[in-house]
Short mmCIF file of C-alpha atoms in Angstrom, two decimals:
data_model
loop_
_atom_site.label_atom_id
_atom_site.label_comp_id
_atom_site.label_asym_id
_atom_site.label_seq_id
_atom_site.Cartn_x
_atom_site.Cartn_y
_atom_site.Cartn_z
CA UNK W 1069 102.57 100.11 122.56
CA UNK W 1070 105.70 97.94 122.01
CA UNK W 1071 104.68 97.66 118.56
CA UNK W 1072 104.54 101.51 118.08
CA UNK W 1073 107.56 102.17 120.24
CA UNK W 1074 109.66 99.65 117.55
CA UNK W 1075 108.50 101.72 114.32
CA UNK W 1076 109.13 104.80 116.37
CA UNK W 1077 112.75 104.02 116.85
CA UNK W 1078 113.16 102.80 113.34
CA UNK W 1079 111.63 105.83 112.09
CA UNK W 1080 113.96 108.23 113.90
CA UNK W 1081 116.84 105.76 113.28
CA UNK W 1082 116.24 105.69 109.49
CA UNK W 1083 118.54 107.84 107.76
CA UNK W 1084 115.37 109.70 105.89
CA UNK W 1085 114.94 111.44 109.32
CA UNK W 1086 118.59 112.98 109.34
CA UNK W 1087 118.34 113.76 105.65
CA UNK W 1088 114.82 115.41 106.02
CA UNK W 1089 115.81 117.29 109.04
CA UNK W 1090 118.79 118.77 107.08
CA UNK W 1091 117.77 118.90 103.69
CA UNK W 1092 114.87 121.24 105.57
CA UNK W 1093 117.35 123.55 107.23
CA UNK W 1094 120.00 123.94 103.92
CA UNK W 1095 116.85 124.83 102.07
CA UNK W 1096 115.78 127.51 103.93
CA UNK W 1097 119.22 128.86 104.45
CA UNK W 1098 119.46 129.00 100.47
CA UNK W 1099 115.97 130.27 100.68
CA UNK W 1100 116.41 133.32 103.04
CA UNK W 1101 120.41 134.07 102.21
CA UNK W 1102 119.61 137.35 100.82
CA UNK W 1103 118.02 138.89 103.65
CA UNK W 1104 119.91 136.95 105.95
CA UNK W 1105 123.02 138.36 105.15
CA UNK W 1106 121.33 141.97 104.26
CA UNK W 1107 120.96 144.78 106.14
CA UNK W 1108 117.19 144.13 106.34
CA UNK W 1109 118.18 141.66 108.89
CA UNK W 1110 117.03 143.11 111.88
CA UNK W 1111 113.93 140.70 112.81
CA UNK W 1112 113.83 137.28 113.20
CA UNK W 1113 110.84 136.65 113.80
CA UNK W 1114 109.49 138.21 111.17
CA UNK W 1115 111.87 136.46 108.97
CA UNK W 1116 111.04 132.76 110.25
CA UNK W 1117 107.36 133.91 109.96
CA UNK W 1118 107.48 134.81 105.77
CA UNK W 1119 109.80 132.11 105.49
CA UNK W 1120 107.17 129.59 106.65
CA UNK W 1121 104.49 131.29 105.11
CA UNK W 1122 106.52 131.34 101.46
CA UNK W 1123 105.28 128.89 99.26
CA UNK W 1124 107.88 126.72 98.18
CA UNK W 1125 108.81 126.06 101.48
CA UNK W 1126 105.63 125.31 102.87
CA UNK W 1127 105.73 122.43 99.56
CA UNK W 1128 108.83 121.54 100.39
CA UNK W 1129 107.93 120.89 104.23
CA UNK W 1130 105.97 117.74 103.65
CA UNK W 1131 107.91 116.92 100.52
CA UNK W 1132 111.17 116.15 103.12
CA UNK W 1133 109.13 115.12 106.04
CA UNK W 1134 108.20 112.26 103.74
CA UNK W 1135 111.54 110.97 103.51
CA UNK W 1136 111.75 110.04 107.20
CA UNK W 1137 109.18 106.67 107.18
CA UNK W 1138 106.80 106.80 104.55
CA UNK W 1139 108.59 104.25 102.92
CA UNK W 1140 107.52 102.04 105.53
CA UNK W 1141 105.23 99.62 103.71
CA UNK W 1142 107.34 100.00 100.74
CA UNK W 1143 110.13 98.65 102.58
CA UNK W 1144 108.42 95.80 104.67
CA UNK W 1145 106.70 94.36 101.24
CA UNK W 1146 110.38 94.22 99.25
CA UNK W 1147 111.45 92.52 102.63
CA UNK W 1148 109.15 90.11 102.99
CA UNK W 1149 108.58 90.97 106.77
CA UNK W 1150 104.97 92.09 105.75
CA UNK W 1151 103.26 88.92 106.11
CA UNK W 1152 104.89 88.28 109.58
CA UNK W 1153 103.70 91.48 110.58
CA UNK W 1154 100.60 91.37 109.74
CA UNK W 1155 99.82 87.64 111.31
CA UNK W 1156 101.96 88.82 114.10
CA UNK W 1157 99.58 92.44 114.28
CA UNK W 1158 96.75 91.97 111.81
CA UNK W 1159 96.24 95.20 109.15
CA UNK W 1160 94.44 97.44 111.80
CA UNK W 1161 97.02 97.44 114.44
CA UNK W 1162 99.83 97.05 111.98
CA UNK W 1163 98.53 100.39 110.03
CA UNK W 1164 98.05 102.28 113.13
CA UNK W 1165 101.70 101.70 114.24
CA UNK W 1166 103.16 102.72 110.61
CA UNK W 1167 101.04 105.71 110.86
CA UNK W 1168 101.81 106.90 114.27
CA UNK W 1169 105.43 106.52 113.46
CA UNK W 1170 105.51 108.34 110.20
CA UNK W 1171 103.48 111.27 111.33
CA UNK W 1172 105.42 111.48 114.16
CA UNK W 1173 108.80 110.93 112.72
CA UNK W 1174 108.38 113.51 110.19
CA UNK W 1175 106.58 116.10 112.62
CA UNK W 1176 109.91 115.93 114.81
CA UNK W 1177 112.50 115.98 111.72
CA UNK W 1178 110.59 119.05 110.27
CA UNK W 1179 111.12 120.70 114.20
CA UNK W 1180 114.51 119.64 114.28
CA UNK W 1181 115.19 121.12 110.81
CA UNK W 1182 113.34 124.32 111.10
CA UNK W 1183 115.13 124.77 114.41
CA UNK W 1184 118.59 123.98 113.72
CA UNK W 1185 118.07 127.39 110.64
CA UNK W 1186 116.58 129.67 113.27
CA UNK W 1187 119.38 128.94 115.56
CA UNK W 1188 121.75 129.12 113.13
CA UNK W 1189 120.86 131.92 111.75
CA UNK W 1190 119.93 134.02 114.71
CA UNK W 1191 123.36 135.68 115.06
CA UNK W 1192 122.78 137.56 112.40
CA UNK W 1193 119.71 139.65 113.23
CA UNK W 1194 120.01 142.57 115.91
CA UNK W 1195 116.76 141.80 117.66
CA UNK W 1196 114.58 138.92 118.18
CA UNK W 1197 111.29 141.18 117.47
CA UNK W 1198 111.13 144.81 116.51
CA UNK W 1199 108.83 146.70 117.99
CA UNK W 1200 107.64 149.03 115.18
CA UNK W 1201 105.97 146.03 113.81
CA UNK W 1202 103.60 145.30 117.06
CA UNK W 1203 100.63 147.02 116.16
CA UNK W 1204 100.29 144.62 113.14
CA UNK W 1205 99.60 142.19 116.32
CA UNK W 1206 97.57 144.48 118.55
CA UNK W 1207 94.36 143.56 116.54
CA UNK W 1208 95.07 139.80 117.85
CA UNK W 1209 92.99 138.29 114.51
CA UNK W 1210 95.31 135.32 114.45
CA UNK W 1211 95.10 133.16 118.17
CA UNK W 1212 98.96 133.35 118.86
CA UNK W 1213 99.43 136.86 117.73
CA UNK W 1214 98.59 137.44 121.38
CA UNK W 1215 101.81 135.92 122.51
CA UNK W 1216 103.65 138.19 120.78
CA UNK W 1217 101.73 141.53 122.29
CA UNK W 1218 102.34 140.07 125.77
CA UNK W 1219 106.38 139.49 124.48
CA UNK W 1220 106.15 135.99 124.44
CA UNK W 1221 108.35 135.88 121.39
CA UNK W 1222 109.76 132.52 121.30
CA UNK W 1223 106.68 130.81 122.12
CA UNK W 1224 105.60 132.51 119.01
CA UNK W 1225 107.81 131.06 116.86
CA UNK W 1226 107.52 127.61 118.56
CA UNK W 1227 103.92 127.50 117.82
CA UNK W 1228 103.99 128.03 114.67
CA UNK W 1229 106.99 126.12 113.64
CA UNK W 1230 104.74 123.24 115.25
CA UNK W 1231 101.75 124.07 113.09
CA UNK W 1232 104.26 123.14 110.13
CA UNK W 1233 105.36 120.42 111.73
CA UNK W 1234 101.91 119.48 112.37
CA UNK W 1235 100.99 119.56 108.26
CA UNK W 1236 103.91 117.77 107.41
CA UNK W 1237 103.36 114.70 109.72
CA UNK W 1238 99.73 114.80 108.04
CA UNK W 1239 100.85 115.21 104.54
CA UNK W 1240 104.08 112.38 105.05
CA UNK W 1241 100.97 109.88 105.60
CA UNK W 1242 98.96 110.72 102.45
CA UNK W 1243 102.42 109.30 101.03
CA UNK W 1244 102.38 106.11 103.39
CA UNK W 1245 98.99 105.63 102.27
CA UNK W 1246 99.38 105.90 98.40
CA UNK W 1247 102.42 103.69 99.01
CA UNK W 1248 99.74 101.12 100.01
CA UNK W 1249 97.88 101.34 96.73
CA UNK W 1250 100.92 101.93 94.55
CA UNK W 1251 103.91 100.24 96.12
CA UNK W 1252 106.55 102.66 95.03
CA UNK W 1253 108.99 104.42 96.85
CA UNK W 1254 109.07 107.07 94.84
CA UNK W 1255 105.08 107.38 95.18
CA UNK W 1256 105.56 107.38 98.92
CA UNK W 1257 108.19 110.14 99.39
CA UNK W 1258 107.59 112.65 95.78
CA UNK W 1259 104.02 112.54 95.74
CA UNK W 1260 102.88 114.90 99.28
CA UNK W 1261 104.99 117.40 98.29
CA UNK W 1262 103.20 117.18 94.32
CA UNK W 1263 99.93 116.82 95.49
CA UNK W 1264 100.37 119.88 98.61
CA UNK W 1265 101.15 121.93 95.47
CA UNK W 1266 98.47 121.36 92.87
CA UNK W 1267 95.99 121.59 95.81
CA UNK W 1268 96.87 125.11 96.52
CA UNK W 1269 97.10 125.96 93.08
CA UNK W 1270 93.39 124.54 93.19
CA UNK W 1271 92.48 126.26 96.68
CA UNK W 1272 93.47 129.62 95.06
CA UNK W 1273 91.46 129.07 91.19
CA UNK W 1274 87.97 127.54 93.13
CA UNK W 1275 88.19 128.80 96.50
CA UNK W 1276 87.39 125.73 98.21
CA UNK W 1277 87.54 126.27 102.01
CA UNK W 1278 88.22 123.18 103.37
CA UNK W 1279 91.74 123.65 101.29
CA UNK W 1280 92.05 127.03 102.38
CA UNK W 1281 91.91 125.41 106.14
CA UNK W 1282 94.71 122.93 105.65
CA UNK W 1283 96.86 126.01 104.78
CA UNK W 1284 96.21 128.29 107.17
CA UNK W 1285 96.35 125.44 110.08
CA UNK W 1286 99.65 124.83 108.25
CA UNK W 1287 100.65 128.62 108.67
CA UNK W 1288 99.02 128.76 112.55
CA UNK W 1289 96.71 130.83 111.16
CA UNK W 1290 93.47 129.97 113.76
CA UNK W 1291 91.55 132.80 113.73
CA UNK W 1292 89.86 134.77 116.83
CA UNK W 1293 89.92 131.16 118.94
CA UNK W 1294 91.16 132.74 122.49
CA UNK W 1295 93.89 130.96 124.08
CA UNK W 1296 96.96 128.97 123.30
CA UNK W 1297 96.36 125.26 124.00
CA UNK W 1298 92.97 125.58 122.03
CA UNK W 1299 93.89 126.65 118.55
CA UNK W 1300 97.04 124.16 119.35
CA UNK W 1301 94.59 121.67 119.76
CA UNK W 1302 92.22 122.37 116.59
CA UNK W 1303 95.52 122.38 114.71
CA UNK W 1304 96.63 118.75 115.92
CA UNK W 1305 93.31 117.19 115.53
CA UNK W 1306 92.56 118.48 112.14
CA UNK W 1307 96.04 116.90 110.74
CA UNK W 1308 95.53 113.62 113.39
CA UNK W 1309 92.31 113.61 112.22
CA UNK W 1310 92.95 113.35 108.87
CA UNK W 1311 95.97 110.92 109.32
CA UNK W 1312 93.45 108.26 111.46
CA UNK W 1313 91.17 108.72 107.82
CA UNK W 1314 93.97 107.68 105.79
CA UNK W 1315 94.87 104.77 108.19
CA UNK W 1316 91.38 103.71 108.14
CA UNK W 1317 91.49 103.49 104.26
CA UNK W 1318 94.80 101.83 104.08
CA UNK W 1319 93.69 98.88 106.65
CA UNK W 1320 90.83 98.85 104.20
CA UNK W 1321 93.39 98.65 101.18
CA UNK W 1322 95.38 95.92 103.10
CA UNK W 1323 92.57 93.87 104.01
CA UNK W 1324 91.48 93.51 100.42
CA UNK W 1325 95.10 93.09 99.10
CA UNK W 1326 94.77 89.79 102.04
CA UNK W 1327 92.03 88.46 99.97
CA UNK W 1328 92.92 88.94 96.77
CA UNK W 1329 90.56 91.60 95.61
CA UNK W 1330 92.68 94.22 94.21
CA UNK W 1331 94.71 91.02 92.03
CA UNK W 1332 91.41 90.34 90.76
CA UNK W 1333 90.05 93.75 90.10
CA UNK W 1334 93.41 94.51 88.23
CA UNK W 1335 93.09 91.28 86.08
#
């Protein structure tokens, strides 16, 4: 736990976080100026909603959560503090730390980004929700389109911002984890956001619904699962889930790094 608590406060510390969390909220500023500063501007949820739900942003998401501590390994191999680490650790609780830290690290700068544009930004629309668009919830096919028939508006908007948030801690691991096998910062912190965009590129040509899952957890979209704390739950452990795989793969990695096997295999 001390271990974890360390990496934590590095993570948050590093200046990847601030730059993620910022980068995140000038982006979707640029991205929404037009109806921001339109007359359209009369719903904001609506507007957070499509802006999560637009493509490039929902690339760009990971792409920037990244930045905050996927560089970890990166960092501790050019510094030579990797082999202390891992005879102070070993691989499996030194991977588990890095892991926890960047999925965490870039779940909260992704929140903190998101939330610093909807604040800023809420001044300029004349109602939080307009009303003409609640039968479009009535039918309750997504789980938290209940909160906003019972005018739970802000919870709304919280749960899905943490669905994103969610997806980006996931997808700032897959660039920890390539880090491990290619140790390059640029792998760690360009390749999510490349490989988040050829997949739905792919989702959409073959159909593939395990894809099409990642994306619509991403969006919040749990389907006719009653409840809030439920489809919050399926949401987190499909992304943790998928985070402990990759951590199980990179202590794998590690552990044959240790003995030499990918210097051989690459001779």
């Amino acid at each position: 736990m001390r271990i974890l608590k360390n990496d934590l406060r590095r993570a948050v510390a590093h200046r990847g976080f601030l730059w993620a969390a910022l980068a995140l909220a000038a982006l979707m500023y640029f991205g929404g100026y037009e109806e921001v500063h339109s007359e359209r501007a009369t719903d904001l949820l609506a507007h957070l909603e499509t802006m999560l739900g637009m493509g490039p942003m929902s690339w760009a998401f990971p792409a920037f959560g990244a930045l905050c501590y996927a560089d970890a390994y990166v960092k501790d191999a050019q510094t030579g503090s990797l082999s202390y680490q891992m005879y102070r650790m070993g691989p499996s609780a030194y991977v588990l730390s890095k892991t926890a830290a960047c999925f965490l690290s870039a779940c909260l700068a992704t929140m903190v980004g998101i939330t610093l544009y909807t604040l800023g930004i809420s001044t300029r629309f004349s109602a939080l929700f307009y009303q003409g668009n609640l039968p479009a919830y009535e039918s309750v096919i997504n789980s938290f389109d209940a909160l906003v028939v019972e005018g739970r508006y802000v919870l709304y908007m919280f749960m899905h911002i943490l669905c994103e948030s969610l997806a980006a801690g996931m997808w700032a691991v897959v660039g920890l984890a390539l880090s491990c096998i290619w140790p390059n910062v640029y792998m760690a912190f360009i390749a999510p956001g490349v490989i988040l965009y050829v997949k739905d590129y792919i989702c959409a040509w073959l159909h593939v619904p395990f894809l099409q899952i990642l994306r619509d957890y991403q969006l919040g979209y749990v389907t006719r699962v009653p409840g809030i704390l439920l489809p919050a739950a399926m949401v987190f452990g499909l992304f943790a889930g998928i985070s402990l795989a990759l951590a199980a793969g990179m202590t794998v990695v590690i552990r044959g790094k240790e003995r030499g096997f990918f210097r051989r295999s690459s001779g």
